[in-house]
CSV table of C-alpha atoms in Angstrom, one decimal:
chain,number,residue,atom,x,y,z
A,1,UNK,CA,36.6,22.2,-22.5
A,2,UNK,CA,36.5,18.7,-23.6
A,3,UNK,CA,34.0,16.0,-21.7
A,4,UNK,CA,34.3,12.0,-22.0
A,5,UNK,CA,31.5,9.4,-22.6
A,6,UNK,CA,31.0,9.2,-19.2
A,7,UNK,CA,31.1,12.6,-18.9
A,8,UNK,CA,27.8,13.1,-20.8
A,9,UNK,CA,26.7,9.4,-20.5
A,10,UNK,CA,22.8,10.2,-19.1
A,11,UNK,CA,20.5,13.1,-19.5
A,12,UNK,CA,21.2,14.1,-16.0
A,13,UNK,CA,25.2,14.4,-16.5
A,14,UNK,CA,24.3,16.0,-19.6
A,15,UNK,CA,22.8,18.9,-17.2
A,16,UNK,CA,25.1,19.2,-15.1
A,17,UNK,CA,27.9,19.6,-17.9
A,18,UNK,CA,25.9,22.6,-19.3
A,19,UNK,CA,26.5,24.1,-15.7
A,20,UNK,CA,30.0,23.8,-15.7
A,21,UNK,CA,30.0,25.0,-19.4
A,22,UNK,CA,28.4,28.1,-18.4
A,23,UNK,CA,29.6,28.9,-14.9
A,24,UNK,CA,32.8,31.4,-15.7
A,25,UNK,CA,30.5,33.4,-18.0
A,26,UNK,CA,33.5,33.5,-20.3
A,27,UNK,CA,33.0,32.5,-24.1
A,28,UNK,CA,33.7,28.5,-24.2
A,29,UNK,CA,34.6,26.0,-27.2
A,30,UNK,CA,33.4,22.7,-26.0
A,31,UNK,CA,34.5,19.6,-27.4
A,32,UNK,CA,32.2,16.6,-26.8
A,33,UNK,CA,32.2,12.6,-27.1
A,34,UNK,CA,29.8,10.2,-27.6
A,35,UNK,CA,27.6,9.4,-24.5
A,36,UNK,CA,29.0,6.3,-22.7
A,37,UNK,CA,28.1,2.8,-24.4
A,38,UNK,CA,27.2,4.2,-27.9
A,39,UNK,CA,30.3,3.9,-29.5
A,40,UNK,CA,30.6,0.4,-28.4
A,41,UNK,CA,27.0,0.0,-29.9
A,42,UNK,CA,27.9,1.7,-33.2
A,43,UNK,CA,30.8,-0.7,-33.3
A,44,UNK,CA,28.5,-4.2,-32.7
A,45,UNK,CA,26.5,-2.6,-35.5
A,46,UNK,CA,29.4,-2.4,-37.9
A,47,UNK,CA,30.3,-5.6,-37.1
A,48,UNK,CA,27.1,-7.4,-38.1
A,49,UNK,CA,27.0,-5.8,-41.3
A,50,UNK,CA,31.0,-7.0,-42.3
A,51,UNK,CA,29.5,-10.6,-41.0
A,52,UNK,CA,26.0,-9.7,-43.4
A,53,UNK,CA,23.7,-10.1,-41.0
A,54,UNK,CA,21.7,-7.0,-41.1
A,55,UNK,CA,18.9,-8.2,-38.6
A,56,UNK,CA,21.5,-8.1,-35.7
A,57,UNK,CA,22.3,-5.2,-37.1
A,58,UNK,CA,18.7,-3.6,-36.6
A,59,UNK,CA,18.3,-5.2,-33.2
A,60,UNK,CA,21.2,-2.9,-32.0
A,61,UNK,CA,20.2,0.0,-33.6
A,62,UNK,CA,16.0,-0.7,-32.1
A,63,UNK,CA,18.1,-0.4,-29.2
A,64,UNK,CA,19.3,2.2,-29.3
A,65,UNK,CA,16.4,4.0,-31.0
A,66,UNK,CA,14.5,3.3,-27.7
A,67,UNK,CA,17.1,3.7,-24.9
A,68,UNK,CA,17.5,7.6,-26.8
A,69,UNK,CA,13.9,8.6,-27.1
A,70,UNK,CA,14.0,8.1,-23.2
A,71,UNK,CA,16.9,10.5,-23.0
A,72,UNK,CA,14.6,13.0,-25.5
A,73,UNK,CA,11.9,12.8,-22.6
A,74,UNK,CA,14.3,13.2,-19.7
A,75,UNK,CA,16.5,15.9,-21.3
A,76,UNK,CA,14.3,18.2,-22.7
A,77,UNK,CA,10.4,19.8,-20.8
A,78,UNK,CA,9.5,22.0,-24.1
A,79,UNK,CA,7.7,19.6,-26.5
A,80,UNK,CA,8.4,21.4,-29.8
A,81,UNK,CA,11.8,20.8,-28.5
A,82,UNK,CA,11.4,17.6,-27.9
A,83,UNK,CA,9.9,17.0,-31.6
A,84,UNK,CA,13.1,18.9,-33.7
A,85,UNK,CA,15.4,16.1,-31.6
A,86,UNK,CA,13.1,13.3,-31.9
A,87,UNK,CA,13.2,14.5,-35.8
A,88,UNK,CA,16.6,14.4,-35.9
A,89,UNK,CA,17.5,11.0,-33.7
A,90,UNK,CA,14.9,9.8,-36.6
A,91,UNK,CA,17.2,10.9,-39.5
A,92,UNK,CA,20.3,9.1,-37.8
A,93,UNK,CA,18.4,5.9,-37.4
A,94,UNK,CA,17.3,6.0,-41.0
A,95,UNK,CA,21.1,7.0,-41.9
A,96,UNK,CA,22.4,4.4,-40.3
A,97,UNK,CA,19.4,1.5,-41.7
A,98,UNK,CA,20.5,2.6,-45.2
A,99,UNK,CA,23.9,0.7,-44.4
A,100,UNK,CA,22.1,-2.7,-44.5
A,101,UNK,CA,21.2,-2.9,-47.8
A,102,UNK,CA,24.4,-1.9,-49.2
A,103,UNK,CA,28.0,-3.3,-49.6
A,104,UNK,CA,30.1,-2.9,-46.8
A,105,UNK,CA,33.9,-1.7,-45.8
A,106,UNK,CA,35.8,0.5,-43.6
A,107,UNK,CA,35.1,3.2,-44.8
A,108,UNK,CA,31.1,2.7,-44.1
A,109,UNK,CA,32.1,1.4,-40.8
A,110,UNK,CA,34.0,5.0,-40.0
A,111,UNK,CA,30.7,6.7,-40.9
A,112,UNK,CA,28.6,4.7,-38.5
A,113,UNK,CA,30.9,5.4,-35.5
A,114,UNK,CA,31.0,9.1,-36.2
A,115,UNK,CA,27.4,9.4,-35.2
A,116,UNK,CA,27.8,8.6,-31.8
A,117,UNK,CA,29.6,12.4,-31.3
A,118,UNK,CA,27.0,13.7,-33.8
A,119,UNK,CA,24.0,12.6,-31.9
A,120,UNK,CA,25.4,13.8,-27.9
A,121,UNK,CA,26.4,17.4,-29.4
A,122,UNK,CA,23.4,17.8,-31.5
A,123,UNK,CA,21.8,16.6,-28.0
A,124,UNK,CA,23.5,19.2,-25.8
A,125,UNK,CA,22.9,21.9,-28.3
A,126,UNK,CA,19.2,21.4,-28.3
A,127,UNK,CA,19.2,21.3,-23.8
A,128,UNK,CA,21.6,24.7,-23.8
A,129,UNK,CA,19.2,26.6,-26.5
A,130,UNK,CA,16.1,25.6,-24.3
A,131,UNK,CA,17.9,27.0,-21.4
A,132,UNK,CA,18.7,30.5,-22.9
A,133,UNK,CA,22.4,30.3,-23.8
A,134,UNK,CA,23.6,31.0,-27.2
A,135,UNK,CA,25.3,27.6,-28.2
A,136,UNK,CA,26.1,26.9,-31.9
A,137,UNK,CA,26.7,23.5,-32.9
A,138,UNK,CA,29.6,23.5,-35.4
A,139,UNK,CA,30.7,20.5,-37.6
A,140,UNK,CA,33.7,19.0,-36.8
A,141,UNK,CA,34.0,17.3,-40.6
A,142,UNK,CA,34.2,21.2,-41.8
A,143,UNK,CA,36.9,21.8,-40.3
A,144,UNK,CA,39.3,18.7,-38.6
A,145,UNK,CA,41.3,17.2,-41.2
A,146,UNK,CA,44.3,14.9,-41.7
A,147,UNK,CA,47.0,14.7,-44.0
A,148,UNK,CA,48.0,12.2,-46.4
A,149,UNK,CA,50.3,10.9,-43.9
A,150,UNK,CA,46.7,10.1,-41.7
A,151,UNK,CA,48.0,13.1,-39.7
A,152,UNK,CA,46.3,16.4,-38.6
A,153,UNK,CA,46.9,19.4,-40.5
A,154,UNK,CA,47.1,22.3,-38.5
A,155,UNK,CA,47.4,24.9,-41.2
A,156,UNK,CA,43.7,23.5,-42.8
A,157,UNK,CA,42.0,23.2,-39.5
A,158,UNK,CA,43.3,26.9,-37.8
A,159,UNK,CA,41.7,28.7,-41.3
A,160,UNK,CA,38.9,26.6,-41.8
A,161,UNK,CA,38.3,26.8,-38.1
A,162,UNK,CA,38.1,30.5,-38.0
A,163,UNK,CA,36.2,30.9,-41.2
A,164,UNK,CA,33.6,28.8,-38.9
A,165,UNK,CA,34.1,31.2,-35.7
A,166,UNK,CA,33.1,34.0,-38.0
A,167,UNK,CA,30.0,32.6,-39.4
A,168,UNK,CA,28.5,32.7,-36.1
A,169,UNK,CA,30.1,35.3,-34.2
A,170,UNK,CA,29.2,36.4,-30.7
A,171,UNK,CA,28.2,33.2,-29.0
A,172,UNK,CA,28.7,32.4,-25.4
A,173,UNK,CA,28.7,28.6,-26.3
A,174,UNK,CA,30.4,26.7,-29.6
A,175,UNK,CA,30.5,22.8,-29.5
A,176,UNK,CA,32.1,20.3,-32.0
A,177,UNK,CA,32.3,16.7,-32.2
A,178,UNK,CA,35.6,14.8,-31.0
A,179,UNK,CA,37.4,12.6,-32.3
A,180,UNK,CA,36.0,12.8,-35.7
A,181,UNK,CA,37.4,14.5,-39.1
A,182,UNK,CA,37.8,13.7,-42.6
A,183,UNK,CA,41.5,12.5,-44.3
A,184,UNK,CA,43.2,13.9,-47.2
A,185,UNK,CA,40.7,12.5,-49.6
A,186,UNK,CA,37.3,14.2,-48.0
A,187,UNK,CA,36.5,10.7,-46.2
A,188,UNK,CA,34.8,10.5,-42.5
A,189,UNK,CA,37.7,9.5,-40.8
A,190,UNK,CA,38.9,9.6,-37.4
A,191,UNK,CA,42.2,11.0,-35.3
A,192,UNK,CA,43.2,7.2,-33.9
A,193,UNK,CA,45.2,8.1,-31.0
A,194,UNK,CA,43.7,10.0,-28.2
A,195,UNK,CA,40.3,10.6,-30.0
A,196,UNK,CA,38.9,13.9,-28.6
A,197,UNK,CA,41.6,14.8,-26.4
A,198,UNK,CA,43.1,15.3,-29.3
A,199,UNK,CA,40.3,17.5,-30.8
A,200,UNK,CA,40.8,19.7,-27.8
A,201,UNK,CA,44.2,20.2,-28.0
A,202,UNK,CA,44.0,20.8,-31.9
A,203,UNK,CA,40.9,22.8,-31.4
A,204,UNK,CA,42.8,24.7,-28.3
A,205,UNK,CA,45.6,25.7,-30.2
A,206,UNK,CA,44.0,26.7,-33.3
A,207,UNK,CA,42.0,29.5,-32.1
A,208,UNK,CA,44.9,29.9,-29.3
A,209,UNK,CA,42.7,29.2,-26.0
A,210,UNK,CA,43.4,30.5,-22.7
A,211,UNK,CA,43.5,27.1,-21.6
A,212,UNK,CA,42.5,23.8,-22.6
A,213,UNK,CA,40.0,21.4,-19.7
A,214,UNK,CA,40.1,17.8,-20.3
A,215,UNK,CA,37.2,17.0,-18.0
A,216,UNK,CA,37.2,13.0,-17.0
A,217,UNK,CA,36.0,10.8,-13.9
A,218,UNK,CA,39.2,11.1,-12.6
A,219,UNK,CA,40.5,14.6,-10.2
A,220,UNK,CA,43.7,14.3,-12.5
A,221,UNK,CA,46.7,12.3,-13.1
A,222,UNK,CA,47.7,10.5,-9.6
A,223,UNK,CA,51.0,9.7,-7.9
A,224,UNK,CA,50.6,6.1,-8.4
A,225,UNK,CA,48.3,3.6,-9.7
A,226,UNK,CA,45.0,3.9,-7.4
A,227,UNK,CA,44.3,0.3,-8.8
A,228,UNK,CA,47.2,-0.9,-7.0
A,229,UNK,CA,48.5,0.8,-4.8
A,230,UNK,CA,46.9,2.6,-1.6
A,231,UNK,CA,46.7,6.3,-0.9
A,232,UNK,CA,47.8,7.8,-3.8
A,233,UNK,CA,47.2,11.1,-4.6
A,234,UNK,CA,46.5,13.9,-7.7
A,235,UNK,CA,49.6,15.4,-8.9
A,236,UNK,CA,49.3,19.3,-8.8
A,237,UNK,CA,51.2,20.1,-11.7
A,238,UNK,CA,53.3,18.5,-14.3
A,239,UNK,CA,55.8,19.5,-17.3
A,240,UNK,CA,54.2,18.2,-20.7
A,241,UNK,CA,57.2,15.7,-21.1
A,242,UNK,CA,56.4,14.3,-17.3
A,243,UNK,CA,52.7,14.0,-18.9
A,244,UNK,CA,54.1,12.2,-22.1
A,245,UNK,CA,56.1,10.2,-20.0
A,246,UNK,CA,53.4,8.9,-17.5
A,247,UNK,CA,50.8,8.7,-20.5
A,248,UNK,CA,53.2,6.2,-22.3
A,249,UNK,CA,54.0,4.3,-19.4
A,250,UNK,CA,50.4,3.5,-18.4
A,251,UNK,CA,48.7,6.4,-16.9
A,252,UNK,CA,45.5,5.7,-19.0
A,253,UNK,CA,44.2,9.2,-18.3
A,254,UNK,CA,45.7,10.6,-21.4
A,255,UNK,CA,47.1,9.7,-24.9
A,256,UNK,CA,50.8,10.5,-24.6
A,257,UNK,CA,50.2,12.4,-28.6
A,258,UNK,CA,47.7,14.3,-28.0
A,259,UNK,CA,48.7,17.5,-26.1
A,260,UNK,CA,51.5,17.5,-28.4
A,261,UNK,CA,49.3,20.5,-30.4
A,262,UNK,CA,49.1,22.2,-26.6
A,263,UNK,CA,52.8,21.8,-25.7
A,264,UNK,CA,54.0,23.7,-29.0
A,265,UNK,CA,51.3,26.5,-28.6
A,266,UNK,CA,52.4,27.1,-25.2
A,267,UNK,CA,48.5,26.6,-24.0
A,268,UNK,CA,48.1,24.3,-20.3
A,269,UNK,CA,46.1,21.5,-20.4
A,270,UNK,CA,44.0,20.9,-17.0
A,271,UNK,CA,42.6,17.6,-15.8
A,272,UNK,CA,39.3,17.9,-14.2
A,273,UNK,CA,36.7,15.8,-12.8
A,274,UNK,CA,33.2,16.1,-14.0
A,275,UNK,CA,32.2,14.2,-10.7
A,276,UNK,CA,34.2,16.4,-8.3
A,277,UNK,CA,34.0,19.7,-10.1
A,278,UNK,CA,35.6,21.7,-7.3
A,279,UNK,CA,38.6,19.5,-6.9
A,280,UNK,CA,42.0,21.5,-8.3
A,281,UNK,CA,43.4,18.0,-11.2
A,282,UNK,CA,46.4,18.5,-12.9
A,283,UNK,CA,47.8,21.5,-14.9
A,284,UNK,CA,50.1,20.9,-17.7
A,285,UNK,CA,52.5,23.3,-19.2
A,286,UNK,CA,55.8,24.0,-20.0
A,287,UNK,CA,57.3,24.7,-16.8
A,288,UNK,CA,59.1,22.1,-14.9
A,289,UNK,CA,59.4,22.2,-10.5
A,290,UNK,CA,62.7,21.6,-10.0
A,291,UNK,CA,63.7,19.5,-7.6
A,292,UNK,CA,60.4,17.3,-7.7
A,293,UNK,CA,60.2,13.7,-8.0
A,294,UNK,CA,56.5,13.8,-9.2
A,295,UNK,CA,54.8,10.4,-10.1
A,296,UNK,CA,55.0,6.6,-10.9
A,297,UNK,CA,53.8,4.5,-13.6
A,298,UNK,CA,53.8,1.1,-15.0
A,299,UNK,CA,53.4,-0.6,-18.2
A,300,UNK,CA,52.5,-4.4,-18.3
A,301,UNK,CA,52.9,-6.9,-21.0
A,302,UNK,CA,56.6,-5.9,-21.9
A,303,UNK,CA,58.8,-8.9,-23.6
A,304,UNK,CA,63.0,-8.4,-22.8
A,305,UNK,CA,64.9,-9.5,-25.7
A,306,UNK,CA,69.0,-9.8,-25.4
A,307,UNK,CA,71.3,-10.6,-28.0
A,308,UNK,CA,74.9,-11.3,-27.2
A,309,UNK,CA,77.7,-11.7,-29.5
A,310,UNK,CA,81.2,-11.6,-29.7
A,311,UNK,CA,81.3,-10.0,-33.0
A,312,UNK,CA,79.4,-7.2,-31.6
A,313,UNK,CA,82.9,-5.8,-29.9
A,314,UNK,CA,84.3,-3.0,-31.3
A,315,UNK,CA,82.2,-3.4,-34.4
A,316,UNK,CA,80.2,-0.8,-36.3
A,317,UNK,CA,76.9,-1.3,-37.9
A,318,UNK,CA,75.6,-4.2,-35.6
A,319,UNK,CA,72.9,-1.9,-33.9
A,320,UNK,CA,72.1,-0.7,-37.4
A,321,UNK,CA,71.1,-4.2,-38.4
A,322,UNK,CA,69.4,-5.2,-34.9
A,323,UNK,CA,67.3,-2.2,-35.1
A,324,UNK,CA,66.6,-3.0,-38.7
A,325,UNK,CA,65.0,-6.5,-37.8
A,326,UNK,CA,62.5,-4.6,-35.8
A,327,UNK,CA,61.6,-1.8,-37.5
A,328,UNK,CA,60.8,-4.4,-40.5
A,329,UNK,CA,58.5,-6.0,-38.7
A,330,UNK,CA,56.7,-2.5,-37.4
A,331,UNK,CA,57.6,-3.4,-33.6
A,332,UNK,CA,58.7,-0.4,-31.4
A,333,UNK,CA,61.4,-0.1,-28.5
A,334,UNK,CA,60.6,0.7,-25.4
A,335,UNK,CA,64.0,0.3,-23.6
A,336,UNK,CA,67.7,-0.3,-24.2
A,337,UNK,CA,71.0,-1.1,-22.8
A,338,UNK,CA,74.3,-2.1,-24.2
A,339,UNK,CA,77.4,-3.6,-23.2
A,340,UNK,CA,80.6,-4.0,-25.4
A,341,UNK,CA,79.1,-7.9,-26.2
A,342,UNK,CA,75.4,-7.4,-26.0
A,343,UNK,CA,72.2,-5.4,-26.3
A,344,UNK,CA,69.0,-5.7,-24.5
A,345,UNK,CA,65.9,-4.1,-25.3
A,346,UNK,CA,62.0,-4.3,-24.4
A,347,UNK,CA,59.1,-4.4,-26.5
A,348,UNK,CA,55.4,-4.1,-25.8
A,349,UNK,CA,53.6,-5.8,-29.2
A,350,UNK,CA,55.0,-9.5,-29.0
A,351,UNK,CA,53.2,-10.2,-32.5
A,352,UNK,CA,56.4,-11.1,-34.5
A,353,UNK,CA,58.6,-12.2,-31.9
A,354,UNK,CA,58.9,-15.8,-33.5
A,355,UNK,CA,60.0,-13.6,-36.5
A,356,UNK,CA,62.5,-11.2,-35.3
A,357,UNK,CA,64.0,-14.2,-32.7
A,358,UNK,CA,64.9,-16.0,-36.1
A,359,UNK,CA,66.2,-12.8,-37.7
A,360,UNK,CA,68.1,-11.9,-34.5
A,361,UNK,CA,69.9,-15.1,-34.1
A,362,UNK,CA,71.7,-14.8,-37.1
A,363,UNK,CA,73.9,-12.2,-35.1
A,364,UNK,CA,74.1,-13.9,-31.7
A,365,UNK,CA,73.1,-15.8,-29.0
A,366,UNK,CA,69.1,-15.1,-28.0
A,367,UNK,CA,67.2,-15.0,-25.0
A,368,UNK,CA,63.7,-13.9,-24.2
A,369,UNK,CA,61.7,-13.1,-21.0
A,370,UNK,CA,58.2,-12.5,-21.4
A,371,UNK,CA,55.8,-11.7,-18.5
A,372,UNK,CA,57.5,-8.3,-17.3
A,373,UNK,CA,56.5,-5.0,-16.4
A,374,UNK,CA,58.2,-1.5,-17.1
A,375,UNK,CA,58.3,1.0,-14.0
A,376,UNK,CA,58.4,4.4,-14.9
A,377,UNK,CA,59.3,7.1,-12.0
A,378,UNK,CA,58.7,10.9,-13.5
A,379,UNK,CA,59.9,14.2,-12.3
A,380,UNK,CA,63.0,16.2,-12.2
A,381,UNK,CA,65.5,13.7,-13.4
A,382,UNK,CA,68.0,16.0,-14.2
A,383,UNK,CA,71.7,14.7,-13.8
A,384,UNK,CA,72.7,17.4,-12.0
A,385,UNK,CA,70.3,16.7,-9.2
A,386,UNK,CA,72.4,14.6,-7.0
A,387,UNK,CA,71.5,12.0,-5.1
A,388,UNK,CA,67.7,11.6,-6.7
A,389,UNK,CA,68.1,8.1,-8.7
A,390,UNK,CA,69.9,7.0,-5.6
A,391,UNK,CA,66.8,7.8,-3.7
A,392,UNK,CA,64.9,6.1,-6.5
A,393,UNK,CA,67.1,2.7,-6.4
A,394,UNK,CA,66.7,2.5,-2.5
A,395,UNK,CA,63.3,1.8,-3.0
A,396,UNK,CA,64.2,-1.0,-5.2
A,397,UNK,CA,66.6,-2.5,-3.5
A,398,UNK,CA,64.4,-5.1,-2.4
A,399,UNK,CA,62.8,-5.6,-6.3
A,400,UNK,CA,65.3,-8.1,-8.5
A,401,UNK,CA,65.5,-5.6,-11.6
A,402,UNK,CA,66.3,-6.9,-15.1
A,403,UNK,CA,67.2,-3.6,-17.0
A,404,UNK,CA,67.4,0.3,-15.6
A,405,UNK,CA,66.7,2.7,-18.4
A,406,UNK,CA,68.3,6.6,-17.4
A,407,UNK,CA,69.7,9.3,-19.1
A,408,UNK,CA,67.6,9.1,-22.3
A,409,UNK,CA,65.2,11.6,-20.7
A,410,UNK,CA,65.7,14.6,-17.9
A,411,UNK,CA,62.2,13.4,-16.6
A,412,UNK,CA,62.5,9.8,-16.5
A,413,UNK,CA,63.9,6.5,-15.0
A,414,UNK,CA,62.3,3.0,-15.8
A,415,UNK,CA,63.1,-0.3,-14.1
A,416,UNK,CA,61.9,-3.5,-15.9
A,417,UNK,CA,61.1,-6.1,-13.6
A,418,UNK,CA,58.9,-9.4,-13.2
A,419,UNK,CA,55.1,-8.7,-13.7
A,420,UNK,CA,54.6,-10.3,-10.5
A,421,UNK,CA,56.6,-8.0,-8.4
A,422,UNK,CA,54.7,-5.3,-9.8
A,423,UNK,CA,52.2,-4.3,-6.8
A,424,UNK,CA,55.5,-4.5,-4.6
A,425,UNK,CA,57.4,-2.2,-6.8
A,426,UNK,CA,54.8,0.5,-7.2
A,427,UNK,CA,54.3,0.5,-3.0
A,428,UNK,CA,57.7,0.4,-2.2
A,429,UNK,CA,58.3,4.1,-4.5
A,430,UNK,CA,55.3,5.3,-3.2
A,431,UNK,CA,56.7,5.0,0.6
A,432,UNK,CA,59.8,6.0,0.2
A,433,UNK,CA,59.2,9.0,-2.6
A,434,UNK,CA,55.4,10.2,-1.3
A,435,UNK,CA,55.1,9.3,2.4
């Protein structure tokens, strides 16, 4: 079970978690972030010590020193408690006062945000203990690791993982830190994309769980954008390439890498909400509905790029250098299309796009839309499913469309249009795929 910043973002949500941590009676790995707001003040800390300014520095952390002894008196009745965690919340303030006096880099500033997951878990231990369950509080730096390639390594955490396990064996309860781990080189580091979804899922398939809970303040992934358009609803279940699909394309709900660890284990992943314990969310696994178109999605701040060029007919190796421009300047590819005299593709990080114009231009003619907006529609895209991107186009028709993306995927078609017919786009799939 994995729970957000929000998730555990006051003493009182911090309660209520326990309760759903211990409510199946069934032994539980919990996976926990930092409570709401504390990251973002660990962050403003860092900051003021890169600018050398250590009293801004100490404001923030007064701060937060006060705003968590509160918590301290409103999480926990037993006073000795209270003292051990008081005790400790001291030892982190201290920890992280020792930073203004000495030089500072990123590799300082990865230390100070690691404590916002070390204070909430060593927080929830402490309230689960003075209720009577048996919770151990394991370390996630003794176990999640990455590679030299800033990637996890299964292999290290699943032994170094167990050898944890059987240090303290026979608790209803263990909890670990999200998010954090140490690289190749023994650093405090962290996993970058998808934070402690990701520890979940690695966590999840390392000791090969039942099941994996990603517990948010959402009741699951939704049909549509909920921002936008109205009357949208959770989707019941979804294959883990629909999830990847919809994650990419702007369902913020989930990192599109970070149930990759699920997917190859064969473990489902649910989405639940911590504020609506009792609704069903989303399961993901590695069965598809057939038949099912399931969801919508879009992705903003997408540039179109098209190169045309006679010397691109019939000739090999233009692509080749095309793609070459962009992957020098680190820039990834949404979508593409070709015709015998052209190429047109869509990026979402315009950072270079003065460069690679330049570069591109050597090779054709070159012209650029910015402002658009990628429309994802997910579900059972197969190609032998007649009649479905029909269905899908109808609800177009009334859209002007400047590139349709299908085929590269059996879960997927994508539309790119103008940003500004965005909110029309997403209402017209919705009533004629969901009404």
């Amino acid at each position: 079970m994995k729970f957000g910043g929000t998730s555990v973002g006051t003493p009182q949500r911090m309660k209520e978690v326990s309760q759903l941590i211990t409510k199946s009676g069934k032994p539980v790995f919990v996976v926990l972030s930092a409570m709401s707001g504390t990251t973002n003040s660990l962050v403003e800390i860092s900051d003021y010590l890169y600018k050398k300014n250590p009293d801004g520095a100490n404001e923030v952390i007064n701060k937060l020193e006060e705003r968590y002894l509160q918590h301290v008196s409103e999480l926990l009745t037993d006073e000795e408690n209270r003292s051990a965690l008081r005790d400790f919340l001291r030892s982190e303030w201290q920890y992280l006062r020792s930073f203004t006096k000495e030089l500072f880099t990123s590799f300082e500033e990865k230390s100070i945000v690691a404590q916002g997951e070390m204070i909430s878990t060593n927080m929830m231990v402490s309230y689960m203990k003075e209720q009577g369950v048996n919770a151990v509080l394991l370390n996630a730096l003794d176990f999640m690791r990455t590679d030299k390639n800033a990637e996890p390594d299964p292999v290290y955490i699943k032994e170094k993982l167990a050898e944890q396990l059987q240090a303290s064996p026979g608790a209803q309860v263990y909890i670990t830190q999200g998010f954090i781990c140490r690289n190749a080189y023994g650093e405090v580091d962290n996993l970058q994309r998808g934070g402690s979804d990701y520890t979940a899922s690695l966590v999840g398939a390392a000791i090969d769980a039942e099941e994996i809970q990603i517990w948010t303040d959402i009741d699951g992934m939704h049909n549509n954008d909920p921002r936008v358009v109205e009357k949208t609803e959770p989707v019941h279940q979804l294959h883990f390439e629909e999830a990847a699909e919809l994650a990419y394309f702007g369902a913020k709900i989930l990192h599109p890498t970070c149930i990759q660890p699920a997917k190859y284990a064969g473990i489902p992943v649910r989405l639940l909400n911590t504020m609506d314990p009792e609704a069903e969310g989303t399961i993901i696994s590695n069965t598809t509905e057939y038949g099912k178109l399931k969801a919508v999605a879009a992705k903003d701040d997408i540039t179109a790029i098209k190169i045309k060029s006679s010397r691109m007919l019939l000739a090999t190796g233009f692509l080749r250098k095309v793609f070459e421009i962009f992957e020098s300047y680190q820039t990834p590819i949404d979508m593409v299309c070709t015709s015998e005299v052209g190429v047109s593709m869509s990026i979402d990080n315009a950072s270079h796009l003065g460069e690679i114009v330049d570069e591109l231009k050597k090779y054709g003619t070159v012209t650029v839309d910015t402002n658009m907006c990628i429309i994802c529609v997910v579900g059972d895209l197969d190609w032998s499913n007649v009649g479905f991107e029909t269905k899908v186009m109808d609800a177009m028709k009334d859209i002007p469309v400047r590139m349709i993306s299908y085929g590269g995927s059996n879960y997927n078609i994508s539309f790119l249009i103008r940003k500004e017919n965005k909110k029309r786009a997403l209402q017209s799939l919705s009533n004629h795929l969901f009404a």
